[in-house]
Amino acid sequence: MKMKIVQLETQSERSLSAKNAFKRYVDVTLVQTATVEAVLRELENGDVDLLLCSVSDIAPDELEFLRERNPNIPVVLVASEQERLRLLSDISLAAWDVIVPEEMGRLPLSAKRAVRSQREQRGLRDELTQARELLLSCQKSIAVGRLLGSIAHEINNPLEAISNLLYLGQRNLSDETETLKCFRMAEEELQRVGEITKQMLHFHRDSKTEQEVLLSDVMESILVLYQNRLDMRGIKVIRQYRSAQRLLAHPGELRQAFSNLIANAIDAMPSGGQLLVRIRDGKRCRLAVTVADTGHGIAREAVRRLGELLFTTKGESGTGLGLWVTYQFIAKYGGSVQVYSSARSGPNGTVFRICFADSNRVVPAAEQSGSIKMEHHSQERSGGRRADEEPDQTLKRA
Amino acid sequence: MSGSSRDRRILIVDDERVIADTLATIFRNAGYDAKAVYAAEQALELLNLSDWLPELAIVDVRLPQMNGVDLAIRLRAMHPACKLSLFSGQPSAAEILEMANAEGHFFDILAKPVHPVELLNLAATMLSFDPDDPPHPA
């Protein structure tokens, strides 16, 4: 097995016996040094598999420093019998093995085991990273699938209206005003479809670079997609967007993170309720996001486990991925999550409070002339997008 | 000629006002007596307060409060002669329909978007009205 070992040793006798021990292993490279600085230089190359050193040549804090800097390089210590007993009685000993000079003959086997174990661990870690990435992307597909039912309605209804309007427009060609009216309305409906498909694509397409994202934009893009589901269940959405700060992040990942919270809130309110979405500035918590529902709440034992991989309160219909993804992405952007939930009878519901406190991530609002454009976000809106409009009297009988 | 077709009363229930209004106009252009309402409650109110009884009701499944399937069940009980056609823009409507089926209520459902000509043909078939002979050619 090919490996590179760096040895820190001031006693020439011990250096020699280490050299002898590895003599017949041609694929082992043994670099012998006498100072910690030289060891550090070697470690910087990044190709070192094992560190071998005499306990007497390195101070405990120096060893700790080396271990911290290079957690993936195992250490084998050389010590006198007395030192060895002392070292082995310490449970926190961060060394793979402790060898006495008389036992130098078993060094090759110990080194080989240490390096092999390390490589296996690295392989497992890589696999774990890949699996995590796979899960994150799987959850995205699941989230998109969940949205599709909602989207179908948002697309098919305008299409129905468009085909009716075009039909009427064609039949009314003799009446130019009426035809124009029909075509204009058809155009509006077409824009509505376009808006939805655009949002949908946004959802699936991740820009590769981080951007300064306005969280209210993210929330709005999610709420548009869930509008139909919110309407169907009679859920009133209360928007309180009171921040002009931006978060440095991948917009797609934020959309995924918050979309799961919104979807869960909707799931928790099958027969209506209130969904509060609040974004505001804070002191300790620079940028605070609250997503609160008046739904059935989560049992106390379950609240503690939220965000755990594969943990779900939804039985067969849950995947245990949604909140895990949310927590992963929020943590990635230096955020933390607090959950308050009441599942008792009476006023109940669940509150997710997300706190972004990382000054490298939270970008203060640029000094702008005039006020921040937030009007269209700040009002409370309930029901369907058209619910507050007057009945359409414009289509007269032909 | 137009006298008989005017008797063909069609009620359209859809909370998407543009759809309800355009369909009513399309049916009126084809000689029907069509009315549009935007909620199940409005439909029930109309039937309770007037002597206008539809022969065909075209009902969107997804309505703000009482859903279209529940309205159809009520309509069928109140007015058994009224033909019913449900339509919906989303796949989840199938679930509501299955629940109704389980309780012994069976309805046909059309998937939006349905072309107006298709709806006119459907109405004609259901009301055995000849669309090739419309009273008001458009």
Coordinates of C-alpha atoms in Angstrom, one line a residue:
Chain A
M1 CA 0.0 0.0 0.0
K2 CA 1.5 3.3 -1.1
M3 CA 1.8 5.8 1.7
K4 CA 3.8 8.8 2.9
I5 CA 4.8 9.1 6.5
V6 CA 6.3 12.1 8.1
Q7 CA 8.3 11.5 11.2
L8 CA 9.3 14.1 13.9
E9 CA 12.2 12.7 15.8
T10 CA 15.2 14.2 17.5
Q11 CA 16.7 11.0 18.8
S12 CA 18.8 9.5 16.0
E13 CA 18.5 6.0 17.5
R14 CA 14.7 6.1 17.1
S15 CA 14.9 7.6 13.6
L16 CA 17.2 4.8 12.6
S17 CA 15.0 2.0 13.9
A18 CA 11.9 3.6 12.2
K19 CA 13.9 3.7 9.0
N20 CA 14.9 0.0 9.4
A21 CA 11.3 -1.0 10.2
F22 CA 10.1 0.4 6.8
K23 CA 13.2 -0.6 4.9
R24 CA 11.7 -3.5 3.0
Y25 CA 8.4 -1.6 2.1
V26 CA 9.3 0.1 -1.2
D27 CA 6.0 1.9 -1.5
V28 CA 6.3 3.7 1.9
T29 CA 7.9 7.1 1.7
L30 CA 9.4 8.1 5.1
V31 CA 10.3 11.8 5.5
Q32 CA 12.2 12.3 8.7
T33 CA 12.4 15.8 10.3
A34 CA 13.6 17.2 13.6
T35 CA 11.4 20.3 14.0
V36 CA 7.6 20.9 14.2
E37 CA 8.1 23.7 11.6
A38 CA 9.4 21.1 9.1
V39 CA 6.5 18.9 9.9
L40 CA 4.1 21.7 9.1
R41 CA 5.8 22.4 5.8
E42 CA 5.4 18.7 4.9
L43 CA 1.8 18.7 5.9
E44 CA 1.1 21.7 3.7
N45 CA 1.9 19.5 0.6
G46 CA -1.4 17.7 1.3
D47 CA -0.1 14.2 0.4
V48 CA 0.9 13.0 3.9
D49 CA -0.9 9.8 5.1
L50 CA 0.5 9.4 8.6
L51 CA 2.3 11.4 11.2
L52 CA 4.8 9.6 13.4
C53 CA 6.5 11.4 16.3
S54 CA 8.1 11.0 19.7
V55 CA 6.1 12.2 22.6
S56 CA 9.2 13.9 23.9
D57 CA 9.7 16.0 20.8
I58 CA 6.3 17.6 20.7
A59 CA 4.4 19.6 23.4
P60 CA 0.8 18.4 24.0
D61 CA -0.6 21.7 22.7
E62 CA 1.5 21.5 19.6
L63 CA 0.1 18.0 19.0
E64 CA -3.4 19.2 19.5
F65 CA -2.8 22.1 17.1
L66 CA -1.5 19.6 14.4
R67 CA -4.5 17.3 15.0
E68 CA -7.0 20.2 14.6
R69 CA -5.4 21.4 11.5
N70 CA -5.2 18.0 10.0
P71 CA -8.0 15.9 11.4
N72 CA -7.8 13.3 8.7
I73 CA -4.1 12.4 9.3
P74 CA -3.7 9.7 11.9
V75 CA -0.9 10.1 14.4
V76 CA 1.3 7.3 15.8
L77 CA 3.3 8.2 18.9
V78 CA 6.6 6.8 19.9
A79 CA 7.1 6.7 23.7
S80 CA 9.0 5.1 26.5
E81 CA 7.2 2.3 28.4
Q82 CA 6.5 4.7 31.2
E83 CA 5.2 7.5 28.9
R84 CA 3.1 4.9 27.1
L85 CA 1.3 3.8 30.3
R86 CA 0.5 7.4 31.1
L87 CA -0.7 8.2 27.6
L88 CA -2.9 5.2 27.3
S89 CA -4.6 6.0 30.6
D90 CA -5.9 9.2 29.0
I91 CA -9.2 8.5 27.3
S92 CA -8.9 11.7 25.2
L93 CA -5.7 10.6 23.6
A94 CA -6.0 11.5 20.0
A95 CA -3.5 9.1 18.6
W96 CA -4.0 6.0 16.5
D97 CA -1.3 4.0 18.4
V98 CA 1.5 4.4 20.9
I99 CA 4.6 2.4 20.2
V100 CA 7.7 1.8 22.4
P101 CA 11.1 1.9 20.7
E102 CA 11.6 -1.8 21.4
E103 CA 8.4 -2.6 19.4
M104 CA 9.4 -0.6 16.3
G105 CA 9.0 -3.8 14.3
R106 CA 5.2 -3.6 14.5
L107 CA 5.2 0.0 13.2
P108 CA 4.6 -1.0 9.5
L109 CA 1.4 -3.0 10.4
S110 CA 0.1 -0.3 12.7
A111 CA 0.8 2.4 10.1
K112 CA -0.9 0.4 7.3
R113 CA -4.0 -0.2 9.4
A114 CA -4.2 3.5 10.4
V115 CA -3.9 4.7 6.8
R116 CA -6.4 2.1 5.5
S117 CA -8.9 3.0 8.1
Q118 CA -8.5 6.6 7.3
R119 CA -9.0 6.0 3.6
E120 CA -12.1 3.9 4.2
Q121 CA -13.5 6.7 6.4
R122 CA -12.8 9.2 3.6
G123 CA -14.6 7.0 1.1
L124 CA -17.6 6.8 3.4
R125 CA -17.6 10.5 4.0
D126 CA -17.5 11.1 0.2
E127 CA -20.4 8.7 -0.2
L128 CA -22.3 10.4 2.6
T129 CA -21.8 13.8 0.9
Q130 CA -23.1 12.4 -2.4
A131 CA -26.1 10.8 -0.7
R132 CA -26.9 14.1 1.0
E133 CA -26.7 16.0 -2.3
L134 CA -28.9 13.4 -3.9
L135 CA -31.5 13.7 -1.1
L136 CA -31.5 17.5 -1.4
S137 CA -32.2 17.2 -5.1
C138 CA -34.8 14.5 -4.6
Q139 CA -36.7 16.7 -2.2
K140 CA -36.8 19.4 -4.8
S141 CA -38.5 17.0 -7.2
I142 CA -41.0 16.0 -4.5
A143 CA -41.7 19.6 -3.7
V144 CA -42.2 20.4 -7.4
G145 CA -44.5 17.4 -7.7
R146 CA -46.5 18.6 -4.7
L147 CA -47.0 22.0 -6.4
L148 CA -48.1 20.5 -9.7
G149 CA -51.7 19.9 -8.6
S150 CA -51.9 23.5 -7.6
I151 CA -50.3 24.8 -10.8
A152 CA -52.5 22.7 -13.1
H153 CA -55.5 24.7 -11.8
E154 CA -53.7 28.0 -12.3
I155 CA -52.9 27.1 -15.9
N156 CA -56.0 25.3 -17.0
N157 CA -58.4 28.0 -15.7
P158 CA -56.8 30.8 -17.7
L159 CA -56.6 28.5 -20.7
E160 CA -60.3 27.8 -20.4
A161 CA -61.0 31.6 -20.2
I162 CA -58.7 32.2 -23.2
S163 CA -60.4 29.7 -25.4
N164 CA -63.8 31.1 -24.5
L165 CA -62.6 34.7 -25.1
L166 CA -61.0 33.8 -28.5
Y167 CA -64.2 32.0 -29.5
L168 CA -66.3 35.0 -28.6
G169 CA -63.8 37.4 -30.2
Q170 CA -64.0 35.5 -33.5
R171 CA -67.8 35.4 -33.5
N172 CA -67.9 39.2 -32.7
L173 CA -65.7 40.3 -35.5
S174 CA -68.3 42.7 -36.8
D175 CA -68.2 44.6 -33.5
E176 CA -64.7 45.8 -33.2
T177 CA -64.9 47.2 -29.6
E178 CA -66.3 43.9 -28.4
T179 CA -63.7 41.9 -30.2
L180 CA -60.9 44.0 -28.9
K181 CA -62.2 43.6 -25.4
C182 CA -62.2 39.9 -25.7
F183 CA -58.7 39.8 -27.1
R184 CA -57.4 42.1 -24.4
M185 CA -58.9 40.0 -21.7
A186 CA -57.4 36.9 -23.4
E187 CA -54.1 38.6 -23.3
E188 CA -54.4 39.2 -19.6
E189 CA -55.2 35.6 -18.9
L190 CA -52.2 34.6 -21.0
Q191 CA -50.0 36.8 -18.9
R192 CA -51.4 35.0 -15.8
V193 CA -50.3 31.6 -17.3
G194 CA -47.0 33.1 -18.2
E195 CA -46.5 34.3 -14.6
I196 CA -47.1 30.9 -13.2
T197 CA -44.9 29.0 -15.6
K198 CA -42.1 31.6 -15.0
Q199 CA -42.4 31.1 -11.2
M200 CA -42.4 27.4 -11.7
L201 CA -39.3 27.5 -13.8
H202 CA -37.6 29.8 -11.2
F203 CA -38.4 27.1 -8.7
H204 CA -36.6 24.5 -10.6
R205 CA -33.7 26.4 -12.0
D206 CA -30.9 27.2 -9.6
S207 CA -28.6 30.0 -10.5
K208 CA -25.1 28.9 -9.8
T209 CA -24.1 32.1 -8.0
E210 CA -25.2 33.6 -4.7
Q211 CA -27.1 36.8 -5.0
E212 CA -28.4 39.4 -2.6
V213 CA -32.0 38.2 -2.2
L214 CA -34.9 40.1 -0.9
L215 CA -36.8 37.5 1.2
S216 CA -40.2 39.0 0.5
D217 CA -39.6 38.4 -3.2
V218 CA -38.9 34.7 -2.3
M219 CA -42.0 34.5 -0.2
E220 CA -44.2 36.1 -2.9
S221 CA -42.9 33.7 -5.5
I222 CA -43.9 30.8 -3.2
L223 CA -47.3 32.2 -2.2
V224 CA -48.2 32.7 -5.9
L225 CA -47.7 29.0 -6.5
Y226 CA -49.7 28.0 -3.4
Q227 CA -52.5 30.6 -4.0
N228 CA -54.9 28.1 -5.2
R229 CA -54.4 25.7 -2.3
L230 CA -54.6 28.6 0.1
D231 CA -57.9 29.7 -1.5
M232 CA -59.3 26.2 -1.5
R233 CA -58.9 25.8 2.2
G234 CA -60.0 29.3 3.0
I235 CA -56.6 30.2 4.5
K236 CA -56.1 33.9 5.0
V237 CA -52.5 35.1 4.4
I238 CA -51.2 37.9 6.5
R239 CA -48.1 39.5 5.0
Q240 CA -45.9 41.6 7.2
Y241 CA -42.8 42.5 5.1
R242 CA -40.9 45.0 7.2
S243 CA -37.3 44.6 6.0
A244 CA -35.4 46.0 3.1
Q245 CA -32.3 43.9 4.0
R246 CA -31.2 41.3 1.6
L247 CA -29.6 37.8 2.2
L248 CA -26.6 36.6 0.3
A249 CA -27.8 33.2 -0.9
H250 CA -28.9 31.0 -3.8
P251 CA -32.5 32.2 -4.4
G252 CA -33.5 28.6 -5.4
E253 CA -32.4 27.2 -2.1
L254 CA -34.2 29.8 -0.1
R255 CA -37.3 29.2 -2.2
Q256 CA -37.0 25.5 -1.4
A257 CA -36.4 26.1 2.3
F258 CA -39.4 28.5 2.8
S259 CA -41.6 26.6 0.4
N260 CA -41.5 23.6 2.7
L261 CA -42.5 25.7 5.7
I262 CA -45.4 27.2 3.7
A263 CA -46.5 23.8 2.4
N264 CA -46.4 22.3 6.0
A265 CA -48.4 25.3 7.3
I266 CA -51.1 24.6 4.6
D267 CA -51.1 20.9 5.4
A268 CA -51.7 21.8 9.1
M269 CA -54.8 23.8 8.2
P270 CA -57.1 21.5 6.2
S271 CA -60.2 23.5 7.1
G272 CA -58.8 27.0 7.0
G273 CA -57.0 29.4 9.3
Q274 CA -54.4 32.1 9.2
L275 CA -50.9 32.0 7.7
L276 CA -48.7 34.7 9.0
V277 CA -45.5 35.5 7.0
R278 CA -43.4 38.1 8.7
I279 CA -40.0 39.4 7.7
R280 CA -38.3 42.1 9.8
D281 CA -35.1 43.5 11.0
G282 CA -33.7 42.8 14.5
K283 CA -30.8 43.5 16.7
R284 CA -29.2 40.2 17.6
C285 CA -31.1 38.5 14.9
R286 CA -30.4 40.8 12.0
L287 CA -33.0 39.4 9.7
A288 CA -35.9 37.5 11.2
V289 CA -38.5 35.4 9.3
T290 CA -41.6 34.1 11.0
V291 CA -44.0 31.6 9.3
A292 CA -46.9 30.9 11.6
D293 CA -50.0 28.9 11.2
T294 CA -53.2 28.4 13.2
G295 CA -53.2 24.7 12.3
H296 CA -53.4 21.5 14.4
G297 CA -49.9 22.0 15.9
I298 CA -47.1 19.5 16.5
A299 CA -46.8 17.3 19.6
R300 CA -44.0 18.2 22.0
E301 CA -42.0 15.0 21.4
A302 CA -42.1 15.6 17.7
V303 CA -41.0 19.3 17.9
R304 CA -37.7 18.2 19.3
R305 CA -37.1 16.0 16.3
L306 CA -38.1 18.4 13.5
G307 CA -35.4 18.8 10.9
E308 CA -34.1 15.3 11.5
L309 CA -33.5 13.3 8.3
L310 CA -36.5 11.0 7.5
F311 CA -38.5 12.1 10.5
T312 CA -42.1 12.9 9.6
T313 CA -45.3 13.6 11.5
K314 CA -47.3 12.9 8.3
G315 CA -47.2 9.1 8.3
E316 CA -47.3 7.5 4.9
S317 CA -47.7 10.7 3.1
G318 CA -44.6 12.3 4.6
T319 CA -41.1 11.8 3.4
G320 CA -39.1 13.2 6.3
L321 CA -37.2 15.3 3.8
G322 CA -38.9 18.7 3.7
L323 CA -37.9 20.2 7.0
W324 CA -34.5 18.5 6.9
V325 CA -33.9 20.4 3.6
T326 CA -35.2 23.6 5.2
Y327 CA -32.9 23.3 8.2
Q328 CA -29.9 22.4 5.9
F329 CA -30.3 25.4 3.7
I330 CA -31.0 27.8 6.6
A331 CA -27.9 26.5 8.4
K332 CA -25.9 26.9 5.2
Y333 CA -26.7 30.7 5.3
G334 CA -25.9 31.1 8.9
G335 CA -29.5 30.9 10.1
S336 CA -31.1 29.2 13.0
V337 CA -34.6 27.8 13.5
Q338 CA -36.8 28.0 16.5
V339 CA -40.1 26.2 16.7
Y340 CA -43.1 26.9 19.0
S341 CA -46.1 24.7 18.7
S342 CA -49.2 24.0 20.6
A343 CA -51.2 20.9 19.7
R344 CA -53.7 21.3 22.6
S345 CA -57.3 22.2 22.1
G346 CA -58.1 25.8 22.0
P347 CA -55.9 28.3 20.2
N348 CA -53.2 26.3 18.6
G349 CA -50.7 26.3 15.8
T350 CA -47.1 26.3 14.9
V351 CA -44.6 29.1 14.7
F352 CA -41.3 28.8 12.8
R353 CA -38.9 31.6 13.6
I354 CA -35.8 31.8 11.5
C355 CA -33.0 34.0 12.5
F356 CA -30.3 35.1 10.1
A357 CA -27.6 36.8 12.3
D358 CA -24.5 36.4 10.1
S359 CA -23.2 39.9 9.2
N360 CA -21.5 38.5 6.2
R361 CA -24.8 37.2 4.8
V362 CA -27.2 39.9 5.8
V363 CA -26.8 42.9 3.5
P364 CA -28.3 46.1 4.9
A365 CA -30.7 48.1 2.7
A366 CA -28.8 50.3 0.3
E367 CA -29.1 54.0 1.0
Q368 CA -32.0 54.8 -1.3
S369 CA -33.6 58.0 -2.1
G370 CA -37.2 57.9 -1.1
S371 CA -39.0 55.0 0.5
I372 CA -38.6 51.4 -0.2
K373 CA -41.1 50.0 -2.7
M374 CA -43.0 47.5 -0.6
E375 CA -46.6 48.7 -1.0
H376 CA -47.8 45.9 -3.0
H377 CA -46.5 43.4 -0.4
S378 CA -47.7 45.1 2.8
Q379 CA -51.4 44.8 2.5
E380 CA -53.3 41.9 3.8
R381 CA -54.8 39.8 1.2
S382 CA -57.3 37.0 1.5
G383 CA -59.2 34.8 -0.9
G384 CA -58.6 34.5 -4.6
R385 CA -56.8 37.1 -6.7
R386 CA -60.1 38.1 -8.2
A387 CA -62.4 37.8 -5.2
D388 CA -62.5 41.5 -4.6
E389 CA -63.3 42.5 -8.1
E390 CA -66.7 43.5 -9.3
P391 CA -68.6 40.9 -11.4
D392 CA -67.6 41.3 -14.9
Q393 CA -70.4 43.0 -16.7
T394 CA -68.4 43.9 -19.8
L395 CA -69.5 41.0 -21.9
K396 CA -72.7 41.9 -23.3
R397 CA -75.1 39.6 -25.1
A398 CA -74.5 39.5 -28.8
Chain B
M1 CA -87.8 28.5 -33.4
S2 CA -86.2 30.8 -30.9
G3 CA -89.1 30.2 -28.5
S4 CA -88.2 26.6 -27.9
S5 CA -84.5 27.2 -27.5
R6 CA -85.0 30.0 -25.0
D7 CA -86.5 27.4 -22.8
R8 CA -83.2 25.6 -22.6
R9 CA -82.0 27.0 -19.4
I10 CA -78.3 26.6 -18.5
L11 CA -76.7 27.6 -15.2
I12 CA -73.0 28.1 -15.1
V13 CA -71.2 28.1 -11.7
D14 CA -67.5 29.0 -11.6
D15 CA -65.7 31.3 -9.3
E16 CA -63.5 32.4 -12.2
R17 CA -65.7 35.2 -13.3
V18 CA -64.2 35.4 -16.8
I19 CA -65.0 31.8 -17.4
A20 CA -68.5 32.0 -16.0
D21 CA -69.3 35.2 -17.9
T22 CA -67.8 34.1 -21.2
L23 CA -69.6 30.7 -21.1
A24 CA -72.9 32.4 -20.3
T25 CA -72.4 34.7 -23.3
I26 CA -71.4 31.8 -25.5
F27 CA -74.5 29.8 -24.6
R28 CA -76.7 32.9 -24.9
N29 CA -75.3 33.5 -28.4
A30 CA -76.2 30.0 -29.3
G31 CA -79.8 30.6 -28.2
Y32 CA -79.8 29.3 -24.7
D33 CA -81.2 31.1 -21.6
A34 CA -77.9 31.1 -19.6
K35 CA -77.1 32.5 -16.3
A36 CA -73.7 32.7 -14.6
V37 CA -73.0 32.7 -10.8
Y38 CA -69.7 32.6 -9.0
A39 CA -70.4 30.5 -6.0
A40 CA -72.4 27.5 -4.9
E41 CA -74.3 29.6 -2.4
Q42 CA -75.3 32.0 -5.2
A43 CA -76.6 29.2 -7.2
L44 CA -78.7 27.9 -4.4
E45 CA -80.0 31.4 -3.7
L46 CA -80.9 31.8 -7.3
L47 CA -82.9 28.6 -7.3
N48 CA -84.6 29.3 -4.0
L49 CA -85.6 32.8 -4.8
S50 CA -86.7 32.6 -8.4
D51 CA -88.8 30.2 -10.4
W52 CA -85.9 30.0 -12.9
L53 CA -84.9 26.3 -12.9
P54 CA -82.0 25.2 -15.1
E55 CA -82.2 22.1 -17.2
L56 CA -78.4 21.9 -17.3
A57 CA -75.9 23.0 -14.7
I58 CA -72.3 23.3 -15.6
V59 CA -70.4 23.4 -12.3
D60 CA -66.8 24.0 -11.5
V61 CA -65.6 21.4 -8.9
R62 CA -63.4 23.9 -7.0
L63 CA -65.5 26.7 -5.5
P64 CA -64.7 29.0 -2.6
Q65 CA -66.9 27.6 0.1
M66 CA -69.3 24.8 -0.7
N67 CA -67.5 22.8 -3.5
G68 CA -69.0 21.9 -6.8
V69 CA -69.7 18.3 -6.0
D70 CA -71.7 19.1 -2.9
L71 CA -73.6 21.7 -4.9
A72 CA -74.3 19.0 -7.6
I73 CA -75.6 16.6 -4.9
R74 CA -77.9 19.4 -3.6
L75 CA -79.1 20.3 -7.1
R76 CA -79.8 16.7 -7.9
A77 CA -81.9 16.3 -4.7
M78 CA -83.8 19.6 -5.3
H79 CA -84.3 19.3 -8.9
P80 CA -83.8 15.7 -10.2
A81 CA -84.6 16.7 -13.9
C82 CA -81.6 19.0 -14.1
K83 CA -78.7 17.6 -16.0
L84 CA -75.3 18.1 -14.4
S85 CA -71.9 18.5 -15.8
L86 CA -68.9 19.1 -13.6
F87 CA -65.7 20.6 -14.8
S88 CA -62.4 21.2 -13.2
G89 CA -58.9 22.6 -13.8
Q90 CA -57.0 20.3 -11.5
P91 CA -56.3 16.7 -11.0
S92 CA -57.1 16.8 -7.2
A93 CA -60.8 17.1 -8.2
A94 CA -60.6 13.4 -8.7
E95 CA -60.4 12.9 -5.0
I96 CA -63.5 14.9 -4.3
L97 CA -65.3 13.0 -6.9
E98 CA -64.2 9.6 -5.5
M99 CA -65.5 10.6 -2.1
A100 CA -68.8 11.4 -3.8
N101 CA -68.8 8.1 -5.6
A102 CA -68.2 6.3 -2.4
E103 CA -71.4 7.9 -1.1
G104 CA -73.4 6.8 -4.2
H105 CA -73.2 10.0 -6.1
F106 CA -71.9 9.6 -9.7
F107 CA -71.0 12.5 -11.9
D108 CA -69.2 13.0 -15.2
I109 CA -66.3 15.4 -15.1
L110 CA -64.8 17.4 -17.8
A111 CA -61.2 18.5 -17.6
K112 CA -60.5 22.2 -18.3
P113 CA -59.7 23.6 -20.7
V114 CA -62.8 22.5 -22.7
H115 CA -63.3 24.2 -26.1
P116 CA -66.6 26.1 -26.2
V117 CA -67.7 24.1 -29.3
E118 CA -67.2 21.0 -27.2
L119 CA -69.4 22.4 -24.4
L120 CA -72.0 23.5 -26.9
N121 CA -72.1 20.0 -28.4
L122 CA -72.3 18.5 -24.9
A123 CA -75.2 20.8 -23.9
A124 CA -76.9 20.0 -27.2
T125 CA -76.6 16.3 -26.6
M126 CA -77.7 16.5 -23.0
L127 CA -80.7 18.6 -23.8
S128 CA -81.3 16.9 -27.2
F129 CA -81.1 20.3 -28.8
D130 CA -79.8 20.5 -32.4
P131 CA -76.8 22.9 -32.5
D132 CA -76.8 22.9 -36.3
D133 CA -80.0 24.8 -36.2
P134 CA -79.3 27.6 -33.9
P135 CA -81.9 30.3 -33.5
H136 CA -79.3 33.1 -33.5
P137 CA -76.6 32.3 -36.0
A138 CA -73.4 33.9 -34.7

